[in-house]
Each structure stands twice: as structure tokens, then as C-alpha cells.
Amino acid sequence: MRYYFRISKDICFKSFSLISALLTFGILALGLWLIVLKGFSAVSFDFISSSMSQGGLSGGILYQIIGTFILIFTVLLIVSPLSVGIALLRSFYLKNDKSRKIFTTFLYVINGIPSIIFGIFGFFLFVKFFGWGKSWLTGGILLSMMILPTVSLSLSEGISRIPKDYIESAKSLGLSSSAVIFSVVLPQSFSSFISGLLLGLARAAGETAPLLFTATIFSGADIPGGIKESPILSLPYHIFTLAQESYQPQALENAWGSVFVLILIVVFFSALALPFRLKSHEEANV
Amino acid sequence: MAIYRLDRFFKDKELSGTMVFSILFSAFVFLFLAALIFFLFIEGFPALKREGLQFFTEANWFFRISEYKAASMIYGTFMVSLIAIFIAAPIGFGASVFISEYLSGSPRFFAKSIIELLAGIPSVVYGLLGILFLQPFLYKNFDLNSGDTLLTAGVLLSIMILPTIITLSDDAFRSVSSEERETSLSLGLTKEETFFSTVFPKALPGFIVAILLATGRALGETIAVFLVVGRADNRLPNSLFDLDPVFKAGQTLTSKLGGSEIFIAYGNPEHWSSIVALGLFLFVFVMGCVLIGDLILIYRDKSRI
Amino acid sequence: MELKVKNLSVLSGKEQIVKNISFSLNENEIVALVGPSGAGKSTILRSLNRLADKESGLKVEGEVLYDGKNIFTSYSLNELRRKIGLVFQKPCVFPGSIYKNVLFGIRHHKSLKKSEADDLVESMLKKSHLWREVKDRIYKSANILSLGQKQRLAFARTLATDPDILLLDEPTSSLDPYSTHEIEQVLLELKQNKSILLVTHLLQQGKRISDRVLFISSSNGPGEIVEEGTVSEIFDNPKNNETKIYFQNS
Ligand SMILES: Nc1ncnc2c1ncn2[C@@H]1O[C@H](COP(=O)(O)OP(=O)(O)OP(=O)(O)O)[C@@H](O)[C@H]1O
Ligand SMILES: [Mg+2]
């Protein structure tokens, strides 16, 4: 009796977890299938190589793509040095556990801030207080701050995983601590850095909320002419605007096309991160 | 003197160029965070002072006649997140159990990579899928007046936070060593008994943190909610058990903050301060989740040693 | 009950870890499994408890009969694992008290009254020769026990599920000579109603308590049983050259 009770509990447990997993992957598969189905037919060479016209009802998304890449590139430039500095402080310089914990909490706090709050703060500080108006630079700065914890923590974990002997033997050879950093620490944690960076960039590429009031407009911009006063177009904002007009078939068609391209960009970055993640796991098991 | 005290906090006793940069960069980011928090409090506080408790208890937001009472948005935010967690927590639990306990080797790696990919899909894409598929689906099957409701937003959010729950709880379950699992199995326990007597008790803090962080994400999600929530102001239930507003269009803190009212508000100090106060609330709620989660992890790591 | 192993091979992917293992473990018998490190001793024990095929993702071929029926097809996992108990080479204790650890397995197999449970814990801890050291703190955490104490606790925990066949993977590797001696006495007692397969690196131990000895070697690739015999045969008169060298060096 007891035996059958135990076995049926076990079977229920297994079925429940299997069904949950199937449901999750089913929803995912359905979503991706819809995107590919609807998006693929909407994308053509013309669509990605011409600029928008008729308020998004026709034309393409060339400048939205360019705008998204400008933002990604800006984020790359800002985040790389900042995250290296932060990760070094956390994993290399800070001495005791307590200060490291406080520093980690500080990163978690930034990581937890809802994106729309970055948007409102950016609107207040850059758009109004500094008087930049909508600017691609503001967008880059805000997105950088948002993904900074992801990148820093990934690199920092990588640094913590470097065997102590490496660093100690480098020091014993008389290298200064800066030299140790550039010859041992950073090269040894490179894959962790890249995998964190790529995942962060994938996230930045798809963000809309922080850019709403600070960086992006729907139409009337191409390649930004100025450093700080030029607004920009971007794919997520384009989709966001078209989504609100999705009762018009042409708007919808173009929204699907843009989604398809955006997903390709995001998946490209995430997929690029995979081998680096595998590598950093291998490094962990040296 | 200042240099002398360096070694209280840092491993290096002398400043080097690299270290200066490292500290400066971190200080810069810290300053950014401090400025952001300072901004929320300074700009949001006047509204709280002016409106008092009614800001949370009354649903009365008409900026044209200078009425700023935010209860319905707070209600909306909570209901939407509650629905999301209610759906996503059990499914996420089940799916992460499947991945951590029943899969191994490359199928496991494959499943995890897919889930992480899912986590990376931009919210605006979820929003569009929500508008086009979820909204008409709920409209038809739940006999609603419109498809844009708090319920729609909650269901959409539940899908969006699933990957967060799954990856984090899988990590928590996997942090229990396979030796413990095997020892338990070798004594003749079933997988289910092994899970609940060895894995789950140890991984419980990690699982709670997963739920907390997912809640934080649900509270703060803007774009997808904005697109499907209906953005109707000032709806509140008549009693605690009145679920009617859930099936109607509503407003959340984030959908309010994401709207173009921001541009109008900036010119008017009262209005602007009320808007920032909404942001302040959102910030406090989300930080509550994040910090409690962080404390749980710190406490767990301490008691383990 | 007796255990019959016929042509057991264990593979990791295409690579064989052990091959063509055949032996039998009769009722009321202690069989020692000896051989160099890495030969595949633990792997054999883990396949008999079905951890190798179910948990490690290894492929197990061949036939193992317990009570005349194939363990891979004719038993449910829990039933089998309870009957064929395994004590790991590296002990693993669960969070919680010593008391809870002893009852960890058995309390899933049958319901125990409080008094029965207390008695069981006491007798198992006595059998594993741990009672004297821990009797004042059985409700305290098991995690602070020493390695040798943990090893005995793991032994008590498996014993508590009352298996027919005991698979012991170096059960005395962390124990002092005195405790080792005590455990050996217990094994001889247990032999009255159980069969024991004992992996050991202590040849003296094999000599002292086992009825037969299997020598496994992996010098020619996958681990194989290269010699089998009674204690006196294999220790005093090894036929196989490798066995001879191994014993001379110990
Ligand atoms: N899951 C596995 N996958 C692949 N190879 C394995 C696995 N488990 C064990 N092996 C390999 O099988 C061989 C035998 O290992 P095993 O642990 O059985 O040796 P042993 O005889 O118990 O050694 P020791 O006396 O040191 O405990 C080793 O070469 C080991 O690397
Ligand atoms: Mg072994």
C-alpha cells in the first residue's frame, strides 16, 4: 500500500514537472514560430535597406537598424572600461568579505532598478537639466548603466575563479600589481568578460523604456549630426509605436518585419556569447 | 595618512594607476546611482507631503483639475504582479525541477540555453505578441468587454518572468551536490522523495530569491504592460474581494510613467512631483524585493559556513 | 539471497570502464573486491545499486540476478536499492541531526513510532560503533562529525534500511585500527543474515574477514577480474603475475 502511494507520488511529481516544462517550451516555440512566420514574409532586402515613409506604413527600417547599432556601439564603448574598473575593484582590490558584499549589493541595486525609472531620471537630468533634448548619447549612457551590473558581475566572477597560484606566482616574479592585472588577471578572465558583455548588449539592443523620453523619436532623424543634441531612431521604439497602430495591416506588417530583424540582432549577440560561456566554464574547472 | 589607511579596505598598500581608475570608475557609477535616488526622493517628496495618505488610498488622478491620488495605479501594479507570480511560480518551479532533476548532460545545457534566450527577448516583442494573440484570446474565452485588461497584462507578464524563475531556481537546485542526491537514491528513495528531502530544503532560500527577483521584474516591467493593460485611470475594487477591476482596463505605475503625460507634467511642479512620486513608489517596491533577496542570500551563505 | 553477476560491462560513451565482470555473491558470505586504484571497483558497486545507469549516464551491459531475477528489468528502483544497500567511498551526511540522518532512508520505507525510531537509531549507532561517541548529541547537527565518524554514520544509515546485500566501498578507510576492528566484528555478525561485497585496500582486512577474494585490474584497458579464489588461494598462492606484484608491494 505504502509502496504504491510512494510510486504514485513520484509519478505525479514527474508528470507535473514534465508538463510544466512542455508548457514553457511550447509557449516559447509558439512565440518564436509566430515571429518567424509573420516576420520572415515581411522582411526583404528593400525593407532593411530603405528608409521609412508614410509614418511607418511603407518604406523600410534602414535608419532604425543603424540607430540601434549606434546605441549598441556607444554602450560598448562606455561599458567596457567602466565594467573592468568595477570588476577589478570587487574581485581584485577589495580586501575583506564585508566590503565586497556591500559592493555587490550596490551592483544588485543598479541591476534591479526598473528601466522606466532610468528613463525618467534621464529625462530630468539630460533632457531638461542639461538641456540636451532627446539625444542618442543620453540613450547610450542610460543603457550602459542598465547593463553595467551584468557585465561587471560576469567579469568579476571570472576574476574570482582564477586560481590563486597564478596571481601569486606572477607576484613572486616581481610584477607590480598593475602588471599582474594586465598580464594575468584580465587575459585569464577574458571569456567571462566577453560573455557578460554580449549578453548585456543583447539586452540593451531590445530596450525601449529608458529611451522613450530621452533618446528616440519615431521619425525625422537619420544619422545623428551632433554629439549630444541629436535624437535617433531605433528598432524597439519603432515596433512600440507601430504596435499601437496595429489595427492598420501595413503598420502591423512592418512591425513584424522589425521584430524579426530585432530578434535576429538579439539572438546573434546571445548566440555569440555561448562559446565564451562554455569557455569560461571550462576555465573554472582547471 | 590617507594612503596609510588604504590597506584597511584594499589588498594593495600603494596606489597604482590602474587602481585609481578602478576606484574612479566605481565612484562615478556610485554617483550616478546616488543622483538617481536623490532625484526620486527630492522631486517626489513634495507630492507626498501635499497629498498625504490619500495619495495611496484614493483613486483620483485628474491632472487637468490638479487631482493626484494614485491608489488605482498601485492597485494595478500589485494585481498584475500577483497574477503573474501566481501563474509563473508553479510552472517555473515544475520546469526548473524538470531541467535540474530529470535532464543531464547536453540536453540540460540545450534547455538552459533556450530558456536564457527566451529571457533575452525584448519586452516590446512580448508586447506585440500580447496585443495580437493573447488579448483576442482572453477576450474571446473570458467574456470580457475588452481584451486590454489587468488580467491580460498579468498573464503576459507571467510568460515574461518564467525564464527568470526557471534559470535562477535551476541554479539553486543544482547547487545541491549530486553526491547528496545519489546517497539519497541509493537508500531507495524515489526521485520525488529525494527532491523534497535533500534538494529542496537546501535550495529553498535560492528558490525564494528567484521568486522575489521575478516579482521585482514584474513590478517594474513597462513596455509590454503598457501595450495591453488598457491604461484606464482611477479604477478600484469596491471591496477587498471584488475582482471585477481585474477583468477591465486598468493602469499600473509603469504604464502611467511610460505614457506621454510625462512631457505635459514637466512644466507643472505639482504634476511633475506627483509623477516622480509614482516612480519613487515603484523604486521602493522593487528595491524591497531586491534587498530582501540579497539579505536572504547573505544570511544563507553565513549560516552555511 | 544470492547475487549473480554475469558478463557485466560498464561503458562511458564508447569507452569501456569495466568489462566481462562475472562473479557470484552467495548467502552469508563476505566477498572482498580488491585491486589498484582506478580499476573500476566503485563503478561495479554503483552499477549493482543502479546508480551507474540511472544517474551517471553510463551504459551498463550484461546480467545481474538477485534472487534469480534480473535487477535491470524485474525490480522497481526503490525496492532494489533498499534490498541492495550501498555505502559510498566518500561519506555524505545530510543537513540536520545525527538522529535524522540515521532514519533518513528507512522513514520513507515504513512508518515508525517514536519509540521504535529511538530504538532503531540506538541499535544502528551501536552497530556502527558510533554510539559511545555521539550518544549525548544525537539531536545535534551531523555536519560537525569527523570524517571517520561520518563514515560510520553513513554505514548506520544504510544498515537502518535493512538491506539483504551490503555493498561497502572502503568502509574503514578513515578509521583508526581499533574502530576498524570493531566494524570488522560487526560485519562478521551481519554475515549471519546478509551477504556483503566489500571493496578494500587493506589486504589484511580481506584476509581477516572475507570468504573469497576477487582481484580486479585495469592494466590492459578496461577493468577485468583477473583472479578469483578463496583467501588462502589468492593471498598465499596467486597464480596471476599482476596479483603477485600487487600483493608483494602491500
Ligand atoms: N561517470 C563516469 N564517466 C566516465 N568515467 C568514469 C565515470 N565514473 C568513473 N569513471 C572512470 O572509471 C574508472 C574507474 O573508476 P572507479 O571509481 O570505479 O575506480 P576505483 O577502482 O573505485 O578506484 P579507487 O580505488 O581509487 O576508488 C576511472 O578511470 C574513472 O575515471
Ligand atoms: Mg572507488
PDB file of N, CA and C in Angstrom, chain A residues 64-78 135-141 143-144 201 204-205 207 211 215-216 232-236:
ATOM      1  N   GLN A  64      16.426  52.856 -38.535  1.00  0.00           N
ATOM      2  CA  GLN A  64      16.159  52.245 -37.233  1.00  0.00           C
ATOM      3  C   GLN A  64      17.253  51.227 -36.894  1.00  0.00           C
ATOM      4  N   ILE A  65      17.647  50.456 -37.922  1.00  0.00           N
ATOM      5  CA  ILE A  65      18.720  49.483 -37.684  1.00  0.00           C
ATOM      6  C   ILE A  65      20.018  50.210 -37.341  1.00  0.00           C
ATOM      7  N   ILE A  66      20.314  51.240 -38.159  1.00  0.00           N
ATOM      8  CA  ILE A  66      21.548  51.996 -37.903  1.00  0.00           C
ATOM      9  C   ILE A  66      21.512  52.597 -36.500  1.00  0.00           C
ATOM     10  N   GLY A  67      20.361  53.171 -36.142  1.00  0.00           N
ATOM     11  CA  GLY A  67      20.234  53.780 -34.818  1.00  0.00           C
ATOM     12  C   GLY A  67      20.490  52.772 -33.712  1.00  0.00           C
ATOM     13  N   THR A  68      19.896  51.581 -33.850  1.00  0.00           N
ATOM     14  CA  THR A  68      20.110  50.542 -32.843  1.00  0.00           C
ATOM     15  C   THR A  68      21.584  50.177 -32.727  1.00  0.00           C
ATOM     16  N   PHE A  69      22.256  50.075 -33.883  1.00  0.00           N
ATOM     17  CA  PHE A  69      23.673  49.737 -33.815  1.00  0.00           C
ATOM     18  C   PHE A  69      24.519  50.875 -33.234  1.00  0.00           C
ATOM     19  N   ILE A  70      24.116  52.121 -33.524  1.00  0.00           N
ATOM     20  CA  ILE A  70      24.836  53.252 -32.909  1.00  0.00           C
ATOM     21  C   ILE A  70      24.725  53.164 -31.388  1.00  0.00           C
ATOM     22  N   LEU A  71      23.514  52.867 -30.923  1.00  0.00           N
ATOM     23  CA  LEU A  71      23.329  52.738 -29.469  1.00  0.00           C
ATOM     24  C   LEU A  71      24.178  51.593 -28.906  1.00  0.00           C
ATOM     25  N   ILE A  72      24.137  50.439 -29.587  1.00  0.00           N
ATOM     26  CA  ILE A  72      24.918  49.297 -29.103  1.00  0.00           C
ATOM     27  C   ILE A  72      26.392  49.652 -29.025  1.00  0.00           C
ATOM     28  N   PHE A  73      26.859  50.332 -30.061  1.00  0.00           N
ATOM     29  CA  PHE A  73      28.282  50.676 -30.126  1.00  0.00           C
ATOM     30  C   PHE A  73      28.647  51.662 -29.010  1.00  0.00           C
ATOM     31  N   THR A  74      27.761  52.639 -28.790  1.00  0.00           N
ATOM     32  CA  THR A  74      28.005  53.597 -27.706  1.00  0.00           C
ATOM     33  C   THR A  74      28.080  52.870 -26.362  1.00  0.00           C
ATOM     34  N   VAL A  75      27.133  51.966 -26.156  1.00  0.00           N
ATOM     35  CA  VAL A  75      27.121  51.207 -24.911  1.00  0.00           C
ATOM     36  C   VAL A  75      28.416  50.416 -24.758  1.00  0.00           C
ATOM     37  N   LEU A  76      28.842  49.799 -25.851  1.00  0.00           N
ATOM     38  CA  LEU A  76      30.095  49.027 -25.823  1.00  0.00           C
ATOM     39  C   LEU A  76      31.256  49.891 -25.346  1.00  0.00           C
ATOM     40  N   LEU A  77      31.347  51.105 -25.909  1.00  0.00           N
ATOM     41  CA  LEU A  77      32.460  51.992 -25.556  1.00  0.00           C
ATOM     42  C   LEU A  77      32.387  52.447 -24.097  1.00  0.00           C
ATOM     43  N   ILE A  78      31.187  52.701 -23.616  1.00  0.00           N
ATOM     44  CA  ILE A  78      31.078  53.195 -22.239  1.00  0.00           C
ATOM     45  C   ILE A  78      31.238  52.062 -21.231  1.00  0.00           C
ATOM     46  N   SER A 135      18.585  62.773 -27.111  1.00  0.00           N
ATOM     47  CA  SER A 135      19.932  62.615 -27.636  1.00  0.00           C
ATOM     48  C   SER A 135      20.359  61.151 -27.610  1.00  0.00           C
ATOM     49  N   TRP A 136      21.014  60.721 -28.670  1.00  0.00           N
ATOM     50  CA  TRP A 136      21.477  59.334 -28.725  1.00  0.00           C
ATOM     51  C   TRP A 136      22.495  59.078 -27.618  1.00  0.00           C
ATOM     52  N   LEU A 137      23.241  60.127 -27.232  1.00  0.00           N
ATOM     53  CA  LEU A 137      24.262  59.944 -26.204  1.00  0.00           C
ATOM     54  C   LEU A 137      23.612  59.600 -24.859  1.00  0.00           C
ATOM     55  N   THR A 138      22.525  60.326 -24.552  1.00  0.00           N
ATOM     56  CA  THR A 138      21.788  60.010 -23.324  1.00  0.00           C
ATOM     57  C   THR A 138      21.344  58.546 -23.348  1.00  0.00           C
ATOM     58  N   GLY A 139      20.780  58.137 -24.490  1.00  0.00           N
ATOM     59  CA  GLY A 139      20.344  56.749 -24.627  1.00  0.00           C
ATOM     60  C   GLY A 139      21.480  55.792 -24.334  1.00  0.00           C
ATOM     61  N   GLY A 140      22.658  56.077 -24.924  1.00  0.00           N
ATOM     62  CA  GLY A 140      23.815  55.205 -24.716  1.00  0.00           C
ATOM     63  C   GLY A 140      24.217  55.148 -23.253  1.00  0.00           C
ATOM     64  N   ILE A 141      24.217  56.332 -22.611  1.00  0.00           N
ATOM     65  CA  ILE A 141      24.623  56.370 -21.197  1.00  0.00           C
ATOM     66  C   ILE A 141      23.652  55.571 -20.333  1.00  0.00           C
ATOM     67  N   LEU A 143      21.494  53.173 -21.177  1.00  0.00           N
ATOM     68  CA  LEU A 143      21.577  51.727 -21.437  1.00  0.00           C
ATOM     69  C   LEU A 143      22.841  51.148 -20.815  1.00  0.00           C
ATOM     70  N   SER A 144      23.936  51.906 -20.861  1.00  0.00           N
ATOM     71  CA  SER A 144      25.185  51.420 -20.265  1.00  0.00           C
ATOM     72  C   SER A 144      25.011  51.178 -18.781  1.00  0.00           C
ATOM     73  N   LEU A 201      24.766  43.468 -24.142  1.00  0.00           N
ATOM     74  CA  LEU A 201      24.458  44.204 -25.375  1.00  0.00           C
ATOM     75  C   LEU A 201      23.162  43.700 -25.998  1.00  0.00           C
ATOM     76  N   ALA A 204      20.541  45.398 -24.141  1.00  0.00           N
ATOM     77  CA  ALA A 204      20.478  46.821 -24.467  1.00  0.00           C
ATOM     78  C   ALA A 204      19.817  47.039 -25.824  1.00  0.00           C
ATOM     79  N   ALA A 205      20.098  46.148 -26.768  1.00  0.00           N
ATOM     80  CA  ALA A 205      19.567  46.321 -28.119  1.00  0.00           C
ATOM     81  C   ALA A 205      18.039  46.318 -28.129  1.00  0.00           C
ATOM     82  N   GLU A 207      15.969  47.228 -25.513  1.00  0.00           N
ATOM     83  CA  GLU A 207      15.304  48.073 -24.526  1.00  0.00           C
ATOM     84  C   GLU A 207      14.554  49.232 -25.174  1.00  0.00           C
ATOM     85  N   LEU A 211      14.503  54.761 -23.263  1.00  0.00           N
ATOM     86  CA  LEU A 211      14.746  55.652 -24.403  1.00  0.00           C
ATOM     87  C   LEU A 211      13.530  56.490 -24.768  1.00  0.00           C
ATOM     88  N   ALA A 215      15.837  59.610 -25.867  1.00  0.00           N
ATOM     89  CA  ALA A 215      16.751  59.410 -26.986  1.00  0.00           C
ATOM     90  C   ALA A 215      16.053  59.199 -28.328  1.00  0.00           C
ATOM     91  N   THR A 216      14.958  58.469 -28.320  1.00  0.00           N
ATOM     92  CA  THR A 216      14.421  58.047 -29.611  1.00  0.00           C
ATOM     93  C   THR A 216      13.196  58.860 -30.032  1.00  0.00           C
ATOM     94  N   ILE A 232      17.533  60.014 -32.203  1.00  0.00           N
ATOM     95  CA  ILE A 232      17.890  58.875 -33.037  1.00  0.00           C
ATOM     96  C   ILE A 232      16.653  58.006 -33.220  1.00  0.00           C
ATOM     97  N   LEU A 233      16.644  57.194 -34.275  1.00  0.00           N
ATOM     98  CA  LEU A 233      15.580  56.191 -34.427  1.00  0.00           C
ATOM     99  C   LEU A 233      16.095  54.867 -33.867  1.00  0.00           C
ATOM    100  N   SER A 234      15.195  54.024 -33.415  1.00  0.00           N
ATOM    101  CA  SER A 234      15.680  52.703 -33.002  1.00  0.00           C
ATOM    102  C   SER A 234      14.597  51.666 -33.272  1.00  0.00           C
ATOM    103  N   LEU A 235      15.024  50.418 -33.417  1.00  0.00           N
ATOM    104  CA  LEU A 235      14.074  49.347 -33.730  1.00  0.00           C
ATOM    105  C   LEU A 235      13.019  49.134 -32.646  1.00  0.00           C
ATOM    106  N   PRO A 236      13.430  49.023 -31.369  1.00  0.00           N
ATOM    107  CA  PRO A 236      12.392  48.755 -30.354  1.00  0.00           C
ATOM    108  C   PRO A 236      11.339  49.855 -30.308  1.00  0.00           C
TER     109      PRO A 236
END
